[in-house]
Amino acid sequence: MIELPRRPRLRTRKGGHVDRDRSLTFRFDGRAYQGHPGDTLASALLAAGVRIVGRSFKYHRPRGIYTAGPEEPNALAGIGTGARATPNSKVTTVELHDGLVARSQNRWPSLALDLMCVNSALSRFLPAGFYYKTFMWPAAFWEKVYEPAIRRAAGLGRASALPDPDHYEACHAHCDVLVVGSGVAGLAAARAAGEAGARVILAEQDFLAGGGLLCEPGQEAWRQEALAALAALPNVTTTLRTTVFGYYEQNMLGALERVADHLPVPPAHQPRQRYWTIRAGEVVLATGADERLIAFPGNDRPGVMLAGAARTYARRFGVLAGSRAVLFANNDEAYGTLAALAEAGAERVTVVDPRPLGPAAAAARRQGFEVLAGHEVTGGHGGRGIYSVEARAIGSAGAFQIDADLLCVSGGYGPAIQLASQSRTAMRWDDRIAAFVPGDAPGQRSAGGARGCFGIAAAARDGLAAGQAAASAAGFAAKAAFALPEGDDPDATVAPFWEVRARGKSFVDLQHDVTTADIRLAHREGYRHIEHAKRYTTHAMATDQGKTGGLVGAAVLAEARGETVAVVGMPTYRPYVSPVTWGAVAGHHRGRAFAPIRRTMLHDWHARRGAEFMEAGLWLRPAFYARPGEAPWDAILREGRAVRQAVGICDVSTLGKIDVQGSDAATFLDRLYTNTFSTLPVGKARYGLMLREDGMVMDDGTTSRLAPDHFFVTTTTANAGRVMEHMEFHAQTVWPELDVQFASVTDQWASMSVAGPEARRTLAKVIAGLDISDAGLPFMGVADATLAGCPVRVFRISFSGELAFEVATPAGYALAVWEAILAAGAEFGIEPYGVEALGLLRIEKGHVAGAELNGQTTMRDVGLGKMAKKGDFVGKVLAGRPGLTDPARPRLVGVRAVDRERQIRPGAHLVEPGSDRSLGWITSVTRSVEPGGWIGLAMLSGDADRHGQRLVAAFPLMNEAVEVEISSPHFVDPENARVRS
Amino acid sequence: MHRIDCPWCGPRDEAEFAYRGDATVRRPAHDAGIDAFYDYVYTRANPRGWHTEWWHHAGGCRQFVKVVRHTMTHEIAGTGKAGDSLPVPAE
Amino acid sequence: MTRYSAFGLLTKALGGHAGWGRAWRDPAPKPSYDVIIIGGGGHGLASAYYLAKEHGITNVAVLEKGPIGLGNTGRNTTIVRSNYLLPENNHFYEWSLKLWEGLEQDLNFNVMMSQRGVLNLFHSDAQKHAAARRGNSMRLIGVDAELLDREQVRAMVPLLDFDNARFPVMGGLLQRRGGTARHDAVAWGFARAADRLGVDIIQHCEVTGIRREGGRVTGVETTRGPIAAGKVGMAVAGNTSRVAAMAGLRLPIESHVLQAFVTEGLKPLVDTVVTFGAGHFYISQSDKGGLVFGGDLDGYNSYAQRGTLQMVEHVFAAGVSMMPCLSRLRVLRQWGGVMDMTMDGSPLICRTPVEGLYLNGGWCYGGFKATPGSGWCFAHTIAKDEPHRLNASMTIERFRDGRLMDERGVGPWPWAQ
């Protein structure tokens, strides 16, 4: 049983959109409170009498709840615990649920007693940009002393260090008309477009639709009817708890739906949040308007709140934010708060209005409210909650106190133009409402408060028109209109009133603690452009992006510059409209699902055989097959030895395979490869080298001619995609006149290399329909056959330097062919070998691979300069540039540790003994079977001249220096006799 | 997010395409010399404005689509097949 | 001009900070200068500063079309490092890093250079070998580098995914002297210091033409009238091709958009700069507490300073894959910068075919960290009419001659660099 503190009654007995019959228990800073379904954490805290909910960023001043929505600058809290802890949540947007746990932030040791508020006492020494002017001496102190202290003090909430247990999903949506915002304008627009027949999405960031209508009991029937009408239209989708955060090219909008944030944990199989990309034909921005603050000393105290927020708490949530209130406003719209507070039980509301007595003020007086026209508020007192408000007649020095526990502020309303400005719609300054107003753009229109059209009835008419126009632009004829809310629209004209000039800190950015004095200091120091002032002071850069005070800061700067706000402009609104959950946009592409895994058809066999797998791009390939208790190098050497001395089999299915056909296929390949394919006889294969047009080697592989107009090209595993695209580019755009077509058949064929002196005897046992003797299938021969009843294509090609056959079979037969060969080879001691042994064999043989063909090497560099033919091919001309033919370029050599047991490593640089000057570097290494000991390939300046020299393989990262002997890269069978045996 | 009207497949999302650069440069004759190939491979007008460029429909029909796109507004004025000559709007 | 110091801050505080004057003057353009630098970003301002400081050339104007420092100087992810493979790049960036290390005292402006370390993760043997080649190359020329194994990486950045990764972390290459700095402060600090030496920083003055006579530059046309100059240097990242075209030059450059992001402010979480090897992603935490991160180019020519959602999805996915605890954090803002990408991924600091006209551009991703070194070398090149040995290879001609500086062997595809 949780004992709840007794409090004065702050919750009204009826009205609003909370379910008083049910209670929800939640905790804030360890203490238990109760609220109701329909509450936000903010309304529940206010109802519980909690005034201080956070501390500010720089001065650690106590702060309360300032707004009732996502524009909240002050009231941030950490929500949830453990791995689900989410920092920096605006309590004004957190939907209350049973068991919710929240903690205040940026205070130490506690919210009530925050020792960091010493910053506030020192604040005169900490003006905007103070850190640019100090902390420079002594130089070493920045990282060690100053910066750690600043970092600890800065920041807001604390992140959980644990992996997020929830999941997220991404959805794509298409519609004719997207309506953003479900206030009266949005509802009218969505209904108009929907009734015209358009596919409509209505996105609302709140958990209830209606926007400002939720504070208008007199319009509740209309709201209900509009929602019912929308629900009845199958072509209209209304999505709540969905913030449209970004506006991108060609009417693509990004949105975030909080699917389960209002529940303790997401239900099984439900994401926590859903990321939407919405492709809209037409967009109606009905995002409403944001109320502005007024800068005056103490305008940040707990108990100061925007007037509209106080009204929302009273009307929507039935919470009285204060019983002795002052309303400080320069516009008629804000007077609506008076009745709301009175109805909710406020003892007294005093109006302070800087304007001369006007009709709204006169009406308020008639209703019995005290109105101080021509007055201004000069201060709010009280550290842990306002207890008195200081005011004075404008122009007089004599301030007086008004006893109060709530100070409602309204500096007027400005359209919420974040989305419109992201889409780069032109903005114009509207003197009437003293705000920037968006125009329309192709496929986009703003409606209602979002374009300065204030008042329920006016906004409804505007929304209806926008919805009809959008539907019409999307090709749907408008239907007869429906009834709209009626009523008098308040006079939206405001007398711009940005600041009260009085002694004390007047904030324009509450979260970042930016004051009017800071803005003026920036101006004095020459940071006069709005972007400079913003960056120098950090104004409007906090998590609320200056929705309540951005324009006020701009106005203070404008006054200092002696110009108008229209000229000075607003700080830029960058995406996002509201901060976006990182994980939601990442969706499912995380952890092991970050990228797909490609497995060959033989993967499961490899796994059963105990293969250790390694990554090769997206592929998983067997590195080696260790026997129980066998060390990796023992396994690799055993596999390598089997190939050199008996027979081995290796899964090479990952090599790229491209089928090339057409009457000009041979001509095409001639132009793409450095060597010639038009002279290749049918039934033969040839090694080929391909350059980029800049003359660097792009890829290598064997190409076989299966028919006069039919070739089969193989690529390296890594470059399969690039080579395919390279071919398509040249065939389609450079030589479209050539008759040639391509298909990637990498996944259609499995292939395996059978290599070693016993390879022929092994295969001969199981192959049918083909004579694989040297006469029947000579080196580089290609022929079809059957093996274990499966169709195969046999290539007599070798990467290992041994007698070898590559057997390709349609992927589905892979296992049958593989197992048949293994069985046939058993008597000869066949071993499957992995990528490591494959590397061992090719390094011994001096064949280049990805480590040498790394995009920085030419054909000559890798010892293949002779492969350049006389005629044209891609890369030929630029390969002749002086920098690419420079004899000083490093070229391929072999290296071998002088002490055979000393390990050499790739990435080591070759230097003369005692020198630090790099002459080259080692690209690949292996322990070897034939020469013995550690050998490798390297790129070395002066290549052939250095054969036989001793250099040092320097690896300073590990403090290693190993003496090596430079040689030809061909350690094994340089005459190439074995492959022809 | 760009939406590109593939002449073979219809309008498709940027995600299906891979950008492949300036489509106004043409490969010179093989005997044109290093300077001509230098221009072909390296130098670019790089306009701030309308740009005729290649987008490879890698996740679709695998055709190279020619696109006239504005590099400041990302607006697309037209798309065509590789051999098409597309009008470029005035600035 | 008031010198910045803690004492100054105290005394000015007692006067309500009314005593602070302009950080730099706001002069009208003179009819003629010895040197005009086009572009008031970090590189242009640094060039002017070093012209005055190192070469005694003070009759210098920096012309900026808008307010200074709001191009790429104010739109990057603030990383400073010198961990390059190719010696030409490595020597240059190392000199730049050395200038960074003394910049605050030199400029009398706290640019918050924070040597928190830059850690490049690797996830495969091939990546490990490339990192080793690079790290050894750094060490051989005297630059700090350390090769960390998986456990050393875990000790340094425990929040990485070591248990469930598609491409498990094998280790990392660490440069401890790398880190971050406050980007805006770099522009302001150089502006203030250059101004103090007599340089005119002229904002809202857009260059519309480059005047030449007989193959030699004579000045510039601007929106505030013609200005004569003996020498003109271009340092206009994001507009290099356009400004060079005013002098009839066609460059091996394409402009591409690169997006960057920052989260809401957090208490310290990520202590060093970490780059992911299994996808394009890098992250650091600012002094203010926001996690600053980015990824790869959007991949198409653009001057728009904004990107599309497709790359955002990739970057966010890479982020949570590298560090799963990022998932619940909220990203506050996203923006784009225009990268002038050269065809080999390395920059240009050089003379041009037009006598008296100099080019500083093509910084790809390397611009911010290069700022002091770039200004220093550009000033030398302009003052002496020949490059310093540090930038001797950073010419336009290297493309024609095939002496490329392609760190990763990508080839002449700027969107892939």
Coordinates of N, CA and C in Angstrom, one line a residue, chain C residues 81-200:
Chain C
R81 N 42.3 15.0 -36.8 CA 43.1 13.8 -36.7 C 44.2 13.9 -37.8
S82 N 45.2 13.1 -37.7 CA 46.2 13.0 -38.8 C 46.5 11.6 -39.1
N83 N 45.5 10.7 -39.2 CA 45.8 9.3 -39.3 C 45.7 8.8 -40.8
Y84 N 46.5 9.3 -41.6 CA 46.4 9.0 -43.0 C 47.5 8.0 -43.5
L85 N 47.2 7.3 -44.6 CA 48.0 6.3 -45.1 C 49.2 6.9 -45.9
L86 N 48.8 7.8 -46.9 CA 49.8 8.2 -47.9 C 50.7 9.3 -47.2
P87 N 52.0 9.2 -47.4 CA 52.9 10.1 -46.7 C 52.6 11.6 -47.0
E88 N 52.2 11.8 -48.3 CA 51.9 13.2 -48.7 C 50.8 13.8 -47.8
N89 N 49.7 13.0 -47.6 CA 48.6 13.4 -46.8 C 49.0 13.5 -45.3
N90 N 49.8 12.5 -44.9 CA 50.1 12.3 -43.5 C 50.9 13.4 -43.0
H91 N 52.0 13.8 -43.8 CA 52.8 14.9 -43.3 C 52.0 16.2 -43.2
F92 N 51.1 16.4 -44.2 CA 50.3 17.7 -44.2 C 49.4 17.7 -43.0
Y93 N 48.6 16.6 -42.8 CA 47.6 16.6 -41.7 C 48.3 16.6 -40.3
E94 N 49.5 16.1 -40.3 CA 50.2 16.1 -39.0 C 50.7 17.5 -38.7
W95 N 51.1 18.2 -39.7 CA 51.5 19.6 -39.4 C 50.2 20.4 -39.0
S96 N 49.1 20.1 -39.6 CA 47.9 20.8 -39.2 C 47.6 20.5 -37.8
L97 N 47.7 19.2 -37.4 CA 47.4 18.8 -36.0 C 48.4 19.5 -35.0
K98 N 49.6 19.7 -35.4 CA 50.5 20.4 -34.6 C 50.1 21.8 -34.4
L99 N 49.6 22.4 -35.4 CA 49.1 23.8 -35.3 C 47.9 23.8 -34.4
W100 N 47.0 22.8 -34.5 CA 45.8 22.7 -33.6 C 46.3 22.7 -32.2
E101 N 47.4 22.0 -31.9 CA 47.8 21.8 -30.5 C 48.2 23.1 -29.9
G102 N 48.6 24.1 -30.7 CA 48.9 25.4 -30.0 C 48.0 26.5 -30.4
L103 N 46.9 26.1 -31.0 CA 46.0 27.2 -31.6 C 45.4 28.1 -30.6
E104 N 45.0 27.6 -29.5 CA 44.3 28.5 -28.5 C 45.2 29.6 -28.0
Q105 N 46.5 29.2 -27.7 CA 47.4 30.3 -27.3 C 47.8 31.2 -28.4
D106 N 47.9 30.6 -29.6 CA 48.3 31.4 -30.8 C 47.2 32.5 -31.1
L107 N 46.0 32.0 -31.1 CA 44.9 32.9 -31.4 C 44.3 33.7 -30.3
N108 N 44.6 33.3 -29.1 CA 44.0 33.9 -27.9 C 42.5 33.7 -28.0
F109 N 42.1 32.5 -28.3 CA 40.7 32.2 -28.5 C 40.5 30.7 -28.2
N110 N 39.7 30.3 -27.3 CA 39.5 28.9 -26.9 C 38.7 28.2 -27.9
V111 N 39.4 27.4 -28.8 CA 38.6 26.7 -29.8 C 38.3 25.3 -29.3
M112 N 38.6 25.0 -28.0 CA 38.2 23.8 -27.3 C 38.7 22.6 -28.0
M113 N 40.0 22.7 -28.5 CA 40.6 21.5 -29.0 C 40.8 20.4 -27.9
S114 N 40.2 19.3 -28.2 CA 40.1 18.3 -27.2 C 40.6 17.0 -27.7
Q115 N 41.8 16.6 -27.3 CA 42.5 15.4 -27.8 C 42.0 14.2 -27.1
R116 N 40.8 13.8 -27.5 CA 40.1 12.6 -26.9 C 40.4 11.3 -27.5
G117 N 41.2 11.4 -28.6 CA 41.5 10.1 -29.3 C 40.5 9.9 -30.5
V118 N 41.0 9.3 -31.5 CA 40.2 8.9 -32.7 C 40.5 7.4 -32.9
L119 N 39.4 6.6 -32.8 CA 39.6 5.2 -32.9 C 38.8 4.7 -34.1
N120 N 39.6 4.1 -35.0 CA 39.0 3.4 -36.2 C 38.8 2.0 -35.9
L121 N 37.6 1.5 -35.9 CA 37.4 0.0 -35.7 C 37.7 -0.8 -37.0
F122 N 38.1 -2.0 -36.8 CA 38.2 -2.9 -38.0 C 37.5 -4.2 -37.6
H123 N 37.0 -4.9 -38.7 CA 36.1 -6.0 -38.5 C 36.5 -7.2 -39.3
S124 N 37.5 -7.1 -40.0 CA 37.9 -8.3 -40.9 C 39.5 -8.2 -41.0
D125 N 40.0 -9.3 -41.4 CA 41.5 -9.4 -41.6 C 41.9 -8.3 -42.6
A126 N 41.1 -8.2 -43.7 CA 41.6 -7.2 -44.7 C 41.6 -5.8 -44.1
Q127 N 40.6 -5.5 -43.3 CA 40.6 -4.2 -42.7 C 41.7 -4.0 -41.7
K128 N 42.0 -5.1 -41.0 CA 43.0 -5.0 -40.0 C 44.4 -4.8 -40.7
H129 N 44.6 -5.5 -41.8 CA 45.8 -5.3 -42.5 C 46.0 -3.9 -43.1
A130 N 44.9 -3.4 -43.6 CA 45.0 -2.0 -44.1 C 45.2 -1.0 -43.0
A131 N 44.6 -1.3 -41.8 CA 44.8 -0.4 -40.7 C 46.3 -0.5 -40.2
A132 N 46.8 -1.7 -40.2 CA 48.2 -1.9 -39.8 C 49.2 -1.1 -40.8
R133 N 48.9 -1.3 -42.1 CA 49.7 -0.6 -43.0 C 49.7 0.9 -42.8
R134 N 48.5 1.4 -42.5 CA 48.4 2.9 -42.3 C 49.0 3.3 -41.0
G135 N 48.8 2.5 -39.9 CA 49.3 2.9 -38.6 C 50.9 2.8 -38.6
N136 N 51.4 1.8 -39.3 CA 52.9 1.7 -39.4 C 53.4 2.8 -40.2
S137 N 52.7 3.2 -41.2 CA 53.1 4.3 -42.0 C 53.2 5.6 -41.2
M138 N 52.2 5.8 -40.3 CA 52.2 6.9 -39.4 C 53.4 6.9 -38.5
R139 N 53.5 5.7 -37.9 CA 54.6 5.6 -36.9 C 56.0 5.9 -37.5
L140 N 56.2 5.4 -38.7 CA 57.5 5.5 -39.4 C 57.8 7.0 -39.6
I141 N 56.8 7.8 -39.8 CA 57.1 9.3 -40.0 C 56.9 10.1 -38.7
G142 N 56.7 9.3 -37.6 CA 56.7 10.0 -36.3 C 55.4 10.5 -35.8
V143 N 54.3 9.9 -36.4 CA 52.9 10.3 -35.9 C 52.5 9.2 -34.9
D144 N 51.7 9.6 -33.9 CA 51.3 8.6 -32.9 C 50.2 7.7 -33.5
A145 N 50.3 6.4 -33.2 CA 49.3 5.5 -33.6 C 49.4 4.2 -32.8
E146 N 48.3 3.6 -32.4 CA 48.3 2.4 -31.7 C 47.4 1.4 -32.3
L147 N 47.8 0.1 -32.3 CA 46.9 -0.9 -32.8 C 46.3 -1.6 -31.5
L148 N 45.0 -1.5 -31.4 CA 44.3 -2.1 -30.3 C 43.7 -3.5 -30.7
D149 N 43.8 -4.4 -29.8 CA 43.0 -5.7 -30.1 C 41.6 -5.5 -29.5
R150 N 40.9 -6.5 -29.7 CA 39.5 -6.5 -29.3 C 39.3 -6.1 -27.8
E151 N 40.1 -6.7 -27.0 CA 39.9 -6.5 -25.5 C 40.4 -5.1 -25.2
Q152 N 41.4 -4.6 -25.8 CA 41.8 -3.2 -25.6 C 40.7 -2.2 -26.0
V153 N 40.1 -2.5 -27.2 CA 38.9 -1.7 -27.6 C 37.8 -1.8 -26.6
R154 N 37.5 -2.9 -26.1 CA 36.4 -3.1 -25.1 C 36.7 -2.3 -23.9
A155 N 37.9 -2.2 -23.5 CA 38.3 -1.5 -22.3 C 38.1 0.0 -22.5
M156 N 38.3 0.4 -23.7 CA 38.2 1.9 -24.0 C 36.8 2.3 -24.3
V157 N 36.1 1.5 -25.1 CA 34.7 1.9 -25.5 C 33.8 0.7 -25.2
P158 N 33.5 0.5 -23.9 CA 32.7 -0.7 -23.5 C 31.3 -0.8 -24.1
L159 N 30.8 0.3 -24.6 CA 29.4 0.3 -25.1 C 29.3 -0.2 -26.5
L160 N 30.4 -0.6 -27.1 CA 30.2 -1.2 -28.5 C 29.6 -2.5 -28.4
D161 N 29.0 -3.0 -29.5 CA 28.4 -4.3 -29.5 C 29.5 -5.4 -29.7
F162 N 29.8 -6.1 -28.6 CA 30.8 -7.1 -28.7 C 30.1 -8.5 -28.8
D163 N 28.8 -8.5 -28.6 CA 28.1 -9.8 -28.4 C 27.2 -10.3 -29.6
N164 N 26.7 -9.3 -30.3 CA 25.6 -9.6 -31.2 C 25.8 -9.0 -32.6
A165 N 27.1 -8.7 -32.9 CA 27.3 -7.9 -34.1 C 27.4 -8.8 -35.4
R166 N 26.9 -8.2 -36.4 CA 27.0 -8.9 -37.7 C 28.4 -9.0 -38.2
F167 N 29.2 -7.9 -37.9 CA 30.6 -7.9 -38.3 C 31.4 -7.6 -37.0
P168 N 31.7 -8.7 -36.2 CA 32.3 -8.4 -34.9 C 33.5 -7.5 -34.9
V169 N 33.7 -6.7 -33.9 CA 34.9 -5.9 -33.8 C 36.1 -6.7 -33.5
M170 N 37.1 -6.6 -34.4 CA 38.4 -7.3 -34.2 C 39.4 -6.5 -33.5
G171 N 39.3 -5.2 -33.6 CA 40.3 -4.3 -33.0 C 40.1 -2.9 -33.5
G172 N 41.1 -2.1 -33.3 CA 41.0 -0.7 -33.8 C 42.4 -0.1 -33.9
L173 N 42.4 1.0 -34.8 CA 43.6 1.8 -34.9 C 43.3 3.1 -34.2
L174 N 44.1 3.4 -33.2 CA 43.9 4.6 -32.3 C 44.9 5.7 -32.6
Q175 N 44.5 6.9 -32.7 CA 45.4 8.0 -32.7 C 44.9 8.9 -31.5
R176 N 45.7 8.8 -30.4 CA 45.3 9.5 -29.2 C 45.3 11.0 -29.3
R177 N 46.2 11.5 -30.2 CA 46.3 12.9 -30.3 C 45.1 13.5 -31.1
G178 N 44.3 12.6 -31.8 CA 43.2 13.1 -32.5 C 42.1 13.5 -31.5
G179 N 41.1 14.1 -32.0 CA 40.0 14.5 -31.2 C 39.0 15.4 -31.9
T180 N 38.5 16.4 -31.1 CA 37.5 17.3 -31.7 C 37.8 18.7 -31.3
A181 N 37.2 19.7 -31.9 CA 37.3 21.1 -31.6 C 36.0 21.8 -31.8
R182 N 35.9 23.0 -31.3 CA 34.6 23.7 -31.5 C 34.6 24.4 -32.8
H183 N 33.7 23.9 -33.8 CA 33.9 24.4 -35.1 C 33.7 25.9 -35.3
D184 N 32.6 26.5 -34.7 CA 32.4 27.9 -34.9 C 33.6 28.8 -34.4
A185 N 34.1 28.3 -33.2 CA 35.2 29.1 -32.6 C 36.4 29.2 -33.5
V186 N 36.6 28.2 -34.4 CA 37.8 28.2 -35.2 C 37.6 29.4 -36.2
A187 N 36.5 29.5 -36.8 CA 36.3 30.7 -37.7 C 36.4 32.0 -36.9
W188 N 35.7 32.1 -35.8 CA 35.8 33.3 -35.0 C 37.2 33.6 -34.5
G189 N 37.9 32.6 -34.1 CA 39.2 32.8 -33.5 C 40.2 33.3 -34.6
F190 N 40.1 32.7 -35.8 CA 41.0 33.1 -36.9 C 40.6 34.5 -37.3
A191 N 39.3 34.8 -37.4 CA 38.9 36.1 -37.8 C 39.4 37.2 -36.8
R192 N 39.2 36.9 -35.6 CA 39.6 37.9 -34.6 C 41.2 38.1 -34.6
A193 N 41.9 37.0 -34.8 CA 43.4 37.1 -34.8 C 43.9 37.8 -36.1
A194 N 43.2 37.5 -37.2 CA 43.6 38.1 -38.5 C 43.3 39.6 -38.4
D195 N 42.1 39.9 -37.9 CA 41.7 41.3 -37.8 C 42.7 42.1 -37.0
R196 N 43.2 41.5 -35.9 CA 44.1 42.1 -35.0 C 45.4 42.4 -35.8
L197 N 45.8 41.6 -36.8 CA 47.0 41.9 -37.5 C 46.8 42.8 -38.7
G198 N 45.5 43.3 -38.9 CA 45.3 44.3 -39.9 C 44.5 43.8 -41.1
V199 N 44.1 42.5 -41.1 CA 43.4 41.9 -42.2 C 41.9 42.5 -42.2
D200 N 41.4 42.9 -43.4 CA 40.0 43.3 -43.5 C 39.1 42.1 -43.7

